[in-house]
Amino acid sequence: KQEVTQIPAALSVPEGENLVLNCSFTDSAIYNLQWFRQDPGKGLTSLLLIQSSQREQTSGRLNASLDKSSGRSTLYIAASQPGDSATYLCAVRHEGSNSGYALNFGKGTSLLVTP
Amino acid sequence: NAGVTQTPKFQVLKTGQSMTLQCAQDMNHEYMSWYRQDPGMGLRLIHYSVGAGITDQGEVPNGYNVSRSTTEDFPLRLLSAAPSQTSVYFCASNIGPEAFFGQGTRLTVV
């Protein structure tokens, strides 16, 4: 079974810092990896989707990388802002899954950016 | 274009009651799915559908039923609610591999 781990579980940084969130998965046979943002009491917002053939994706201050062979992805947030405070979730679509586009989720990293 | 809409946002049920969580999307997506999110755990797949008339079980299907009579709607039914079903439920739809989620339904079973 595909296991997805996110480190750290929680992170507090002052505004302006660049930061890295980590995601690892046990089985490198994946179709794609998706990063989400979840605000308290809210749904999930898709941030970046990386296909297994890609190395990275960028959107604004966010950059996600994928090293499929080592089972790792990182989400880099540049010049963090208080509005970036949220929980960030990593999810992978496993090649061995027979559930279509079903995702295996990590437990998330809770980020607090202080002014 | 409202995306994925879930209703209700909050619900309290008594043990043994039944109810339906509604999910609708207006993006003409074929693939839809239901997840539950519990403290200290990642989201887990309950049921999914690859198109109207086709549904299948995910990782944690017991106690839940689904149907897909139209492309737009994918309701989740709790047959006889149990305290273990207290959770936040999310519906998602996909355009290809990219998943889009609703705002969630927070369900408490007492």
Coordinates of N, CA and C in Angstrom, one line a residue:
Chain A
K1 N 0.8 -1.2 0.0 CA 0.0 0.0 0.0 C 0.9 1.2 0.0
Q2 N 0.5 2.2 -0.8 CA 1.3 3.4 -0.9 C 1.1 4.2 0.4
E3 N 2.3 4.6 1.0 CA 2.2 5.5 2.2 C 2.8 6.8 1.8
V4 N 2.2 7.9 2.2 CA 2.7 9.2 2.0 C 2.9 9.9 3.3
T5 N 4.2 10.4 3.4 CA 4.6 11.1 4.7 C 5.0 12.5 4.4
Q6 N 4.5 13.4 5.3 CA 4.9 14.8 5.2 C 5.7 15.3 6.4
I7 N 6.8 15.9 6.1 CA 7.6 16.4 7.2 C 8.0 17.9 6.9
P8 N 7.9 18.8 7.9 CA 7.5 18.5 9.3 C 6.0 18.5 9.4
A9 N 5.4 18.1 10.5 CA 4.0 18.1 10.7 C 3.5 19.6 10.9
A10 N 4.4 20.4 11.5 CA 4.0 21.8 11.8 C 5.3 22.6 11.6
L11 N 5.0 23.9 11.2 CA 6.1 24.8 10.9 C 5.7 26.2 11.2
S12 N 6.5 27.0 11.9 CA 6.2 28.4 12.1 C 7.4 29.2 11.7
V13 N 7.2 30.2 10.8 CA 8.3 31.0 10.3 C 7.9 32.4 10.3
P14 N 8.8 33.3 10.4 CA 8.5 34.8 10.3 C 8.3 35.1 8.8
E15 N 7.5 36.1 8.6 CA 7.2 36.6 7.3 C 8.4 36.9 6.5
G16 N 8.4 36.6 5.2 CA 9.6 36.9 4.3 C 10.5 35.7 4.1
E17 N 10.4 34.7 5.0 CA 11.3 33.6 4.8 C 10.9 32.7 3.6
N18 N 12.0 32.1 3.0 CA 11.7 31.1 2.0 C 11.6 29.8 2.8
L19 N 10.7 28.9 2.4 CA 10.6 27.6 3.1 C 10.3 26.5 2.2
V20 N 10.6 25.3 2.8 CA 10.5 24.0 2.0 C 9.6 23.0 2.8
L21 N 8.6 22.5 2.2 CA 7.8 21.4 2.8 C 8.1 20.2 2.0
N22 N 8.2 19.1 2.8 CA 8.7 17.8 2.2 C 7.6 16.8 2.2
C23 N 7.6 16.0 1.2 CA 6.6 14.9 1.0 C 7.4 13.7 0.5
S24 N 7.2 12.5 1.1 CA 7.8 11.3 0.6 C 6.8 10.2 0.4
F25 N 7.0 9.3 -0.5 CA 6.1 8.2 -0.8 C 6.8 6.9 -0.9
T26 N 6.2 5.8 -0.5 CA 7.0 4.6 -0.4 C 7.1 3.8 -1.7
D27 N 6.2 4.0 -2.6 CA 6.2 3.3 -3.9 C 6.4 4.3 -5.0
S28 N 7.5 4.2 -5.8 CA 7.8 5.2 -6.8 C 6.9 5.1 -8.1
A29 N 6.1 4.0 -8.1 CA 5.2 3.8 -9.3 C 4.0 4.7 -9.2
I30 N 4.2 6.0 -9.5 CA 3.1 6.9 -9.4 C 2.8 7.5 -10.8
Y31 N 1.6 7.9 -11.0 CA 1.2 8.7 -12.2 C 1.5 10.2 -12.1
N32 N 1.1 10.7 -10.9 CA 1.3 12.1 -10.6 C 1.2 12.4 -9.2
L33 N 1.6 13.6 -8.8 CA 1.6 14.1 -7.4 C 1.0 15.5 -7.4
Q34 N 0.1 15.7 -6.5 CA -0.6 17.0 -6.4 C -0.4 17.6 -5.0
W35 N -0.2 18.9 -5.0 CA -0.1 19.6 -3.7 C -1.4 20.5 -3.6
F36 N -1.9 20.4 -2.3 CA -3.1 21.2 -2.0 C -2.9 22.1 -0.8
R37 N -3.7 23.1 -0.7 CA -3.7 23.9 0.4 C -5.1 23.8 1.1
Q38 N -5.1 23.7 2.4 CA -6.4 23.6 3.1 C -6.4 24.7 4.3
D39 N -7.4 25.6 4.2 CA -7.5 26.6 5.2 C -8.5 26.0 6.3
P40 N -8.4 26.4 7.5 CA -9.2 25.8 8.6 C -10.7 25.8 8.3
G41 N -11.3 24.7 8.4 CA -12.7 24.6 8.2 C -13.1 24.7 6.7
K42 N -12.2 24.6 5.8 CA -12.4 24.8 4.4 C -12.1 23.6 3.6
G43 N -12.4 23.6 2.3 CA -12.0 22.5 1.4 C -10.6 22.6 1.0
L44 N -10.2 21.7 0.1 CA -8.8 21.7 -0.5 C -8.8 22.5 -1.8
T45 N -7.7 23.3 -1.8 CA -7.5 24.1 -3.1 C -6.2 23.5 -3.8
S46 N -6.4 23.1 -5.0 CA -5.3 22.6 -5.8 C -4.2 23.7 -6.0
L47 N -3.0 23.4 -5.7 CA -1.9 24.3 -5.9 C -1.1 23.9 -7.2
L48 N -0.6 22.7 -7.2 CA 0.3 22.3 -8.3 C 0.1 20.8 -8.5
L49 N 0.1 20.4 -9.8 CA 0.0 19.0 -10.2 C 1.3 18.7 -11.0
I50 N 2.0 17.7 -10.6 CA 3.2 17.3 -11.3 C 3.0 15.9 -11.9
Q51 N 3.1 15.7 -13.2 CA 3.0 14.4 -13.8 C 4.3 13.7 -13.5
S52 N 4.3 12.3 -13.6 CA 5.4 11.5 -13.2 C 6.6 11.8 -14.1
S53 N 6.4 12.2 -15.3 CA 7.4 12.5 -16.3 C 8.1 13.9 -16.1
Q54 N 7.5 14.7 -15.2 CA 8.0 16.0 -15.0 C 8.9 16.1 -13.8
R55 N 9.7 17.1 -13.7 CA 10.6 17.3 -12.6 C 10.1 18.4 -11.7
E56 N 9.4 19.4 -12.2 CA 8.9 20.5 -11.4 C 7.8 21.2 -12.0
Q57 N 7.0 22.0 -11.2 CA 6.0 22.9 -11.7 C 6.1 24.1 -10.8
T58 N 5.8 25.2 -11.5 CA 5.8 26.5 -10.8 C 4.5 27.3 -10.9
S59 N 4.1 28.0 -9.9 CA 3.0 28.9 -9.9 C 3.2 30.0 -9.0
G60 N 3.5 31.2 -9.5 CA 3.8 32.3 -8.7 C 5.0 32.1 -7.7
R61 N 4.7 32.2 -6.4 CA 5.8 32.0 -5.5 C 6.0 30.6 -5.1
L62 N 5.2 29.7 -5.7 CA 5.3 28.3 -5.4 C 6.1 27.5 -6.4
N63 N 6.9 26.6 -6.0 CA 7.6 25.7 -6.9 C 7.6 24.3 -6.3
A64 N 7.1 23.3 -7.0 CA 7.1 22.0 -6.6 C 8.0 21.1 -7.4
S65 N 8.8 20.3 -6.8 CA 9.7 19.4 -7.5 C 9.3 18.0 -7.2
L66 N 9.7 17.1 -8.1 CA 9.4 15.7 -8.0 C 10.6 14.9 -8.4
D67 N 11.1 14.0 -7.4 CA 12.1 13.0 -7.7 C 11.4 11.6 -7.5
K68 N 10.9 11.1 -8.6 CA 10.1 9.9 -8.6 C 10.9 8.7 -8.1
S69 N 12.2 8.6 -8.6 CA 13.0 7.4 -8.2 C 13.3 7.4 -6.7
S70 N 13.4 8.5 -6.1 CA 13.7 8.5 -4.7 C 12.4 8.6 -3.8
G71 N 11.3 8.8 -4.5 CA 10.0 8.9 -3.8 C 9.9 10.2 -3.0
R72 N 10.3 11.3 -3.6 CA 10.2 12.6 -2.8 C 9.7 13.7 -3.7
S73 N 9.0 14.6 -3.0 CA 8.6 15.9 -3.6 C 8.8 17.0 -2.6
T74 N 9.1 18.2 -3.0 CA 9.2 19.3 -2.2 C 8.4 20.4 -2.7
L75 N 7.8 21.2 -1.8 CA 7.1 22.4 -2.2 C 7.8 23.6 -1.6
Y76 N 8.3 24.4 -2.5 CA 9.1 25.6 -2.1 C 8.2 26.8 -2.1
I77 N 8.2 27.6 -1.0 CA 7.4 28.8 -1.0 C 8.4 29.9 -0.8
A78 N 8.4 30.8 -1.7 CA 9.3 32.0 -1.7 C 8.6 33.2 -1.0
A79 N 9.5 33.9 -0.2 CA 9.0 35.1 0.4 C 7.7 34.9 1.1
S80 N 7.6 34.1 2.1 CA 6.3 33.7 2.7 C 5.6 34.9 3.3
Q81 N 4.3 34.8 3.3 CA 3.4 35.9 3.8 C 2.4 35.3 4.8
P82 N 1.9 36.1 5.7 CA 0.9 35.6 6.7 C -0.3 34.9 6.0
G83 N -0.7 35.4 4.8 CA -1.7 34.7 4.1 C -1.4 33.3 3.6
D84 N -0.2 32.9 3.7 CA 0.2 31.5 3.3 C -0.1 30.6 4.4
S85 N -0.4 31.0 5.6 CA -0.7 30.2 6.7 C -1.9 29.3 6.4
A86 N -1.7 28.0 6.5 CA -2.7 27.0 6.1 C -2.0 25.6 6.3
T87 N -2.8 24.6 6.0 CA -2.2 23.2 6.0 C -2.0 22.8 4.6
Y88 N -0.8 22.3 4.3 CA -0.5 21.9 2.9 C -0.4 20.4 2.9
L89 N -1.2 19.9 1.9 CA -1.3 18.4 1.7 C -0.7 18.0 0.4
C90 N 0.0 16.8 0.5 CA 0.6 16.2 -0.6 C -0.2 14.9 -0.9
A91 N -0.5 14.6 -2.2 CA -1.2 13.4 -2.5 C -0.6 12.8 -3.8
V92 N -0.6 11.5 -3.9 CA -0.1 10.8 -5.1 C -1.1 9.9 -5.7
R93 N -1.1 9.8 -7.0 CA -1.9 8.8 -7.7 C -1.0 7.6 -8.0
H94 N -1.3 6.5 -7.4 CA -0.5 5.3 -7.5 C -0.8 4.5 -8.7
E95 N 0.2 4.0 -9.5 CA 0.0 3.2 -10.6 C -0.7 1.9 -10.3
G96 N -0.4 1.4 -9.1 CA -1.1 0.1 -8.7 C -2.5 0.2 -8.3
S97 N -3.0 1.5 -8.3 CA -4.4 1.6 -7.8 C -5.4 1.2 -8.9
N98 N -6.4 0.6 -8.6 CA -7.5 0.3 -9.5 C -8.7 1.1 -9.3
S99 N -8.5 2.3 -8.7 CA -9.6 3.2 -8.3 C -9.5 4.5 -9.2
G100 N -9.2 4.3 -10.4 CA -9.2 5.5 -11.3 C -8.2 6.6 -10.8
Y101 N -8.7 7.8 -10.6 CA -7.9 8.9 -10.3 C -7.7 9.1 -8.7
A102 N -8.0 8.0 -8.0 CA -8.0 8.1 -6.5 C -6.6 8.5 -6.0
L103 N -6.5 9.3 -5.0 CA -5.3 9.8 -4.4 C -5.0 9.2 -3.0
N104 N -3.7 9.0 -2.8 CA -3.2 8.7 -1.4 C -2.7 10.0 -0.8
F105 N -3.2 10.3 0.3 CA -2.8 11.6 0.9 C -1.9 11.4 2.1
G106 N -1.0 12.4 2.3 CA -0.2 12.6 3.5 C -1.1 13.3 4.5
K107 N -0.6 13.4 5.8 CA -1.3 14.0 6.8 C -1.2 15.5 6.9
G108 N -0.3 16.0 6.1 CA -0.2 17.5 5.9 C 0.8 18.1 6.8
T109 N 1.2 19.3 6.4 CA 2.1 20.2 7.2 C 1.3 21.5 7.5
S110 N 1.2 21.8 8.8 CA 0.5 23.0 9.2 C 1.5 24.1 9.3
L111 N 1.3 25.1 8.4 CA 2.2 26.2 8.3 C 1.6 27.5 8.9
L112 N 2.4 28.1 9.8 CA 2.0 29.4 10.3 C 3.1 30.4 10.0
V113 N 2.7 31.5 9.3 CA 3.7 32.6 8.9 C 3.3 33.8 9.8
T114 N 4.2 34.2 10.6 CA 3.9 35.3 11.6 C 4.4 36.6 11.0
P115 N 3.7 37.7 11.3 CA 4.0 39.0 10.8 C 5.3 39.5 11.4
Chain B
N1 N -20.1 29.3 -12.9 CA -19.3 28.1 -12.7 C -19.0 28.0 -11.2
A2 N -19.7 27.1 -10.5 CA -19.6 27.1 -9.1 C -18.6 26.0 -8.7
G3 N -18.1 25.2 -9.6 CA -17.1 24.2 -9.2 C -17.8 23.0 -8.5
V4 N -17.3 22.5 -7.4 CA -17.9 21.4 -6.7 C -18.6 22.0 -5.4
T5 N -19.9 21.7 -5.4 CA -20.7 22.2 -4.3 C -21.2 21.0 -3.4
Q6 N -21.0 21.2 -2.1 CA -21.5 20.2 -1.2 C -22.5 20.8 -0.2
T7 N -23.5 20.0 0.1 CA -24.5 20.4 1.1 C -24.9 19.2 1.9
P8 N -25.2 19.4 3.2 CA -25.1 20.6 4.0 C -23.6 20.8 4.3
K9 N -23.3 22.0 4.9 CA -21.9 22.2 5.4 C -21.7 21.6 6.8
F10 N -22.8 21.5 7.6 CA -22.7 20.9 8.9 C -24.0 20.1 9.1
Q11 N -23.8 19.0 9.9 CA -24.9 18.1 10.2 C -24.7 17.4 11.5
V12 N -25.7 17.3 12.3 CA -25.6 16.4 13.5 C -26.7 15.4 13.4
L13 N -26.3 14.1 13.5 CA -27.2 13.0 13.5 C -27.2 12.2 14.7
K14 N -28.3 11.5 15.0 CA -28.3 10.6 16.1 C -27.9 9.2 15.5
T15 N -27.3 8.4 16.4 CA -26.9 7.0 16.0 C -28.1 6.3 15.4
G16 N -28.0 5.7 14.3 CA -29.0 4.9 13.6 C -29.8 5.7 12.6
Q17 N -29.7 7.0 12.6 CA -30.4 7.8 11.6 C -29.6 7.7 10.2
S18 N -30.4 7.9 9.2 CA -29.8 7.9 7.8 C -29.8 9.3 7.3
M19 N -29.0 9.6 6.3 CA -29.0 10.9 5.6 C -28.2 10.8 4.4
T20 N -28.3 11.8 3.5 CA -27.6 11.9 2.3 C -26.8 13.2 2.2
L21 N -25.5 13.0 1.9 CA -24.7 14.2 1.7 C -24.7 14.4 0.2
Q22 N -25.0 15.7 -0.2 CA -25.1 16.0 -1.6 C -23.8 16.6 -2.1
C23 N -23.5 16.2 -3.4 CA -22.4 16.7 -4.1 C -22.8 17.0 -5.5
A24 N -22.5 18.2 -6.0 CA -22.8 18.5 -7.4 C -21.6 19.3 -8.0
Q25 N -21.4 19.0 -9.3 CA -20.4 19.8 -10.0 C -20.9 20.2 -11.4
D26 N -20.5 21.4 -11.8 CA -21.0 22.0 -13.0 C -19.9 22.0 -14.1
M27 N -18.9 21.2 -14.0 CA -17.8 21.2 -14.9 C -17.8 20.1 -15.9
N28 N -18.8 19.3 -15.9 CA -19.0 18.1 -16.8 C -17.8 17.1 -16.6
H29 N -17.4 17.0 -15.4 CA -16.3 16.0 -15.1 C -16.9 14.6 -15.0
E30 N -16.2 13.7 -15.5 CA -16.7 12.3 -15.5 C -16.3 11.6 -14.1
Y31 N -15.1 11.8 -13.6 CA -14.7 11.2 -12.4 C -15.0 12.0 -11.2
M32 N -15.7 11.3 -10.2 CA -16.1 12.0 -9.0 C -15.8 11.0 -7.8
S33 N -15.5 11.6 -6.7 CA -15.1 10.7 -5.6 C -15.5 11.3 -4.2
W34 N -15.6 10.5 -3.2 CA -15.8 10.9 -1.8 C -14.7 10.5 -1.0
Y35 N -14.2 11.4 -0.1 CA -13.2 11.1 0.9 C -13.7 11.5 2.3
R36 N -13.2 10.9 3.3 CA -13.4 11.4 4.7 C -12.0 11.8 5.2
Q37 N -12.1 12.8 6.1 CA -10.9 13.3 6.7 C -11.1 13.3 8.2
D38 N -10.2 12.5 8.9 CA -10.2 12.4 10.3 C -8.9 12.9 10.9
P39 N -9.0 13.4 12.2 CA -7.8 14.0 12.8 C -6.7 13.0 12.9
G40 N -5.5 13.4 12.5 CA -4.3 12.6 12.6 C -4.2 11.6 11.4
M41 N -5.1 11.7 10.5 CA -5.1 10.8 9.3 C -5.2 11.5 8.0
G42 N -4.7 11.0 7.0 CA -4.9 11.6 5.7 C -6.3 11.3 5.2
L43 N -6.6 12.0 4.1 CA -7.9 11.8 3.5 C -8.0 10.3 3.0
R44 N -9.1 9.7 3.2 CA -9.3 8.3 2.7 C -10.5 8.2 1.8
L45 N -10.3 7.4 0.8 CA -11.3 7.3 -0.3 C -12.4 6.4 0.2
I46 N -13.7 6.8 0.0 CA -14.8 6.0 0.4 C -15.4 5.3 -0.8
H47 N -15.8 6.1 -1.8 CA -16.4 5.6 -3.1 C -16.0 6.5 -4.2
Y48 N -16.0 6.0 -5.4 CA -15.7 6.8 -6.5 C -16.6 6.4 -7.7
S49 N -16.6 7.3 -8.7 CA -17.4 7.0 -9.9 C -16.7 7.5 -11.2
V50 N -16.6 6.7 -12.2 CA -15.9 7.1 -13.4 C -16.9 7.6 -14.5
G51 N -18.2 7.7 -14.1 CA -19.1 8.2 -15.0 C -20.5 7.9 -14.6
A52 N -21.5 8.5 -15.2 CA -22.9 8.2 -14.8 C -23.2 6.7 -14.9
G53 N -23.8 6.2 -13.9 CA -24.2 4.8 -13.9 C -23.1 3.8 -13.4
I54 N -21.9 4.4 -13.1 CA -20.8 3.5 -12.7 C -20.2 4.0 -11.4
T55 N -20.2 3.1 -10.4 CA -19.6 3.5 -9.1 C -18.8 2.3 -8.6
D56 N -17.9 2.5 -7.7 CA -17.1 1.5 -7.1 C -16.6 1.9 -5.7
Q57 N -16.2 0.9 -5.0 CA -15.7 1.1 -3.6 C -14.3 1.6 -3.6
G58 N -14.0 2.4 -2.5 CA -12.7 2.8 -2.3 C -12.1 2.1 -1.1
E59 N -11.3 2.8 -0.3 CA -10.6 2.1 0.9 C -11.5 1.9 2.1
V60 N -12.5 2.8 2.3 CA -13.3 2.6 3.5 C -14.8 2.8 3.2
P61 N -15.4 1.8 2.4 CA -16.8 2.0 1.9 C -17.9 1.5 2.9
N62 N -17.5 0.8 4.0 CA -18.5 0.2 4.8 C -19.4 1.3 5.5
G63 N -20.7 1.1 5.4 CA -21.7 2.0 6.0 C -22.1 3.1 5.1
Y64 N -21.6 3.1 3.8 CA -21.9 4.2 2.9 C -22.4 3.6 1.6
N65 N -23.4 4.3 0.9 CA -23.8 3.9 -0.4 C -23.7 5.1 -1.3
V66 N -23.5 4.9 -2.6 CA -23.5 6.0 -3.6 C -24.2 5.5 -4.8
S67 N -24.6 6.5 -5.6 CA -25.2 6.3 -6.9 C -24.8 7.4 -7.8
R68 N -24.9 7.3 -9.1 CA -24.5 8.3 -10.0 C -25.5 8.2 -11.2
S69 N -26.6 8.9 -11.0 CA -27.6 8.9 -12.1 C -27.4 10.0 -13.1
T70 N -26.6 11.0 -12.8 CA -26.3 12.0 -13.8 C -24.8 12.3 -13.6
T71 N -24.2 13.0 -14.6 CA -22.8 13.4 -14.6 C -22.6 14.4 -13.4
E72 N -23.6 15.3 -13.2 CA -23.4 16.4 -12.3 C -23.4 16.0 -10.8
D73 N -24.2 15.0 -10.4 CA -24.5 14.7 -9.0 C -23.9 13.4 -8.6
F74 N -23.4 13.4 -7.3 CA -22.8 12.1 -6.8 C -23.1 12.1 -5.3
P75 N -24.3 11.8 -4.9 CA -24.7 11.8 -3.4 C -24.1 10.6 -2.7
L76 N -23.8 10.9 -1.4 CA -23.3 9.8 -0.5 C -24.3 9.6 0.6
R77 N -24.7 8.4 0.7 CA -25.8 8.0 1.7 C -25.2 7.2 2.9
L78 N -25.5 7.7 4.1 CA -25.2 7.0 5.3 C -26.5 6.2 5.6
L79 N -26.4 4.9 5.7 CA -27.5 4.0 5.9 C -28.0 4.0 7.3
S80 N -27.1 3.9 8.3 CA -27.5 3.9 9.7 C -26.2 4.4 10.4
A81 N -26.3 5.7 10.7 CA -25.2 6.5 11.2 C -24.6 5.9 12.5
A82 N -23.3 5.9 12.6 CA -22.6 5.4 13.8 C -21.6 6.5 14.2
P83 N -21.3 6.5 15.5 CA -20.3 7.6 16.0 C -19.0 7.5 15.2
S84 N -18.6 6.3 14.7 CA -17.3 6.2 14.0 C -17.4 6.9 12.6
Q85 N -18.6 7.3 12.2 CA -18.7 8.1 11.0 C -18.6 9.6 11.2
T86 N -18.4 10.0 12.4 CA -18.1 11.4 12.7 C -16.8 11.8 12.0
S87 N -16.9 12.8 11.1 CA -15.8 13.1 10.2 C -16.1 14.3 9.4
V88 N -15.1 14.7 8.6 CA -15.4 15.7 7.6 C -15.3 15.0 6.2
Y89 N -16.4 15.2 5.5 CA -16.5 14.5 4.2 C -16.3 15.5 3.0
F90 N -15.4 15.1 2.1 CA -15.1 15.9 0.9 C -15.5 15.1 -0.3
C91 N -16.1 15.9 -1.2 CA -16.4 15.4 -2.6 C -15.4 16.0 -3.5
A92 N -15.0 15.3 -4.5 CA -14.0 15.8 -5.5 C -14.5 15.4 -6.9
S93 N -14.1 16.2 -7.9 CA -14.3 15.8 -9.3 C -13.0 16.1 -10.0
N94 N -12.7 15.4 -11.1 CA -11.5 15.5 -11.8 C -11.6 15.9 -13.2
I95 N -10.7 16.7 -13.6 CA -10.5 16.9 -15.0 C -9.1 16.2 -15.3
G96 N -9.2 15.1 -15.9 CA -8.0 14.3 -16.0 C -7.4 14.0 -14.7
P97 N -6.1 14.1 -14.5 CA -5.6 13.7 -13.2 C -5.7 14.8 -12.1
E98 N -6.2 16.0 -12.4 CA -6.2 17.0 -11.4 C -7.6 17.0 -10.7
A99 N -7.5 16.9 -9.4 CA -8.7 16.8 -8.6 C -9.1 18.2 -8.0
F100 N -10.4 18.5 -8.0 CA -11.0 19.7 -7.4 C -12.0 19.3 -6.3
F101 N -11.8 19.9 -5.2 CA -12.6 19.5 -4.0 C -13.7 20.5 -3.7
G102 N -14.7 20.0 -3.1 CA -15.7 20.9 -2.5 C -15.3 21.4 -1.1
Q103 N -16.2 22.2 -0.5 CA -15.8 22.8 0.8 C -16.0 21.9 2.0
G104 N -16.6 20.7 1.8 CA -16.7 19.7 2.9 C -18.0 19.8 3.6
T105 N -18.4 18.7 4.2 CA -19.5 18.6 5.1 C -19.0 18.0 6.5
R106 N -19.2 18.8 7.5 CA -18.7 18.3 8.8 C -19.9 17.6 9.5
L107 N -19.7 16.3 9.7 CA -20.8 15.4 10.2 C -20.4 15.0 11.6
T108 N -21.4 15.1 12.6 CA -21.2 14.6 13.9 C -22.3 13.6 14.2
V109 N -22.0 12.4 14.6 CA -23.0 11.4 15.0 C -22.9 11.2 16.5
V110 N -24.0 11.5 17.2 CA -24.1 11.4 18.6 C -24.9 10.2 19.1

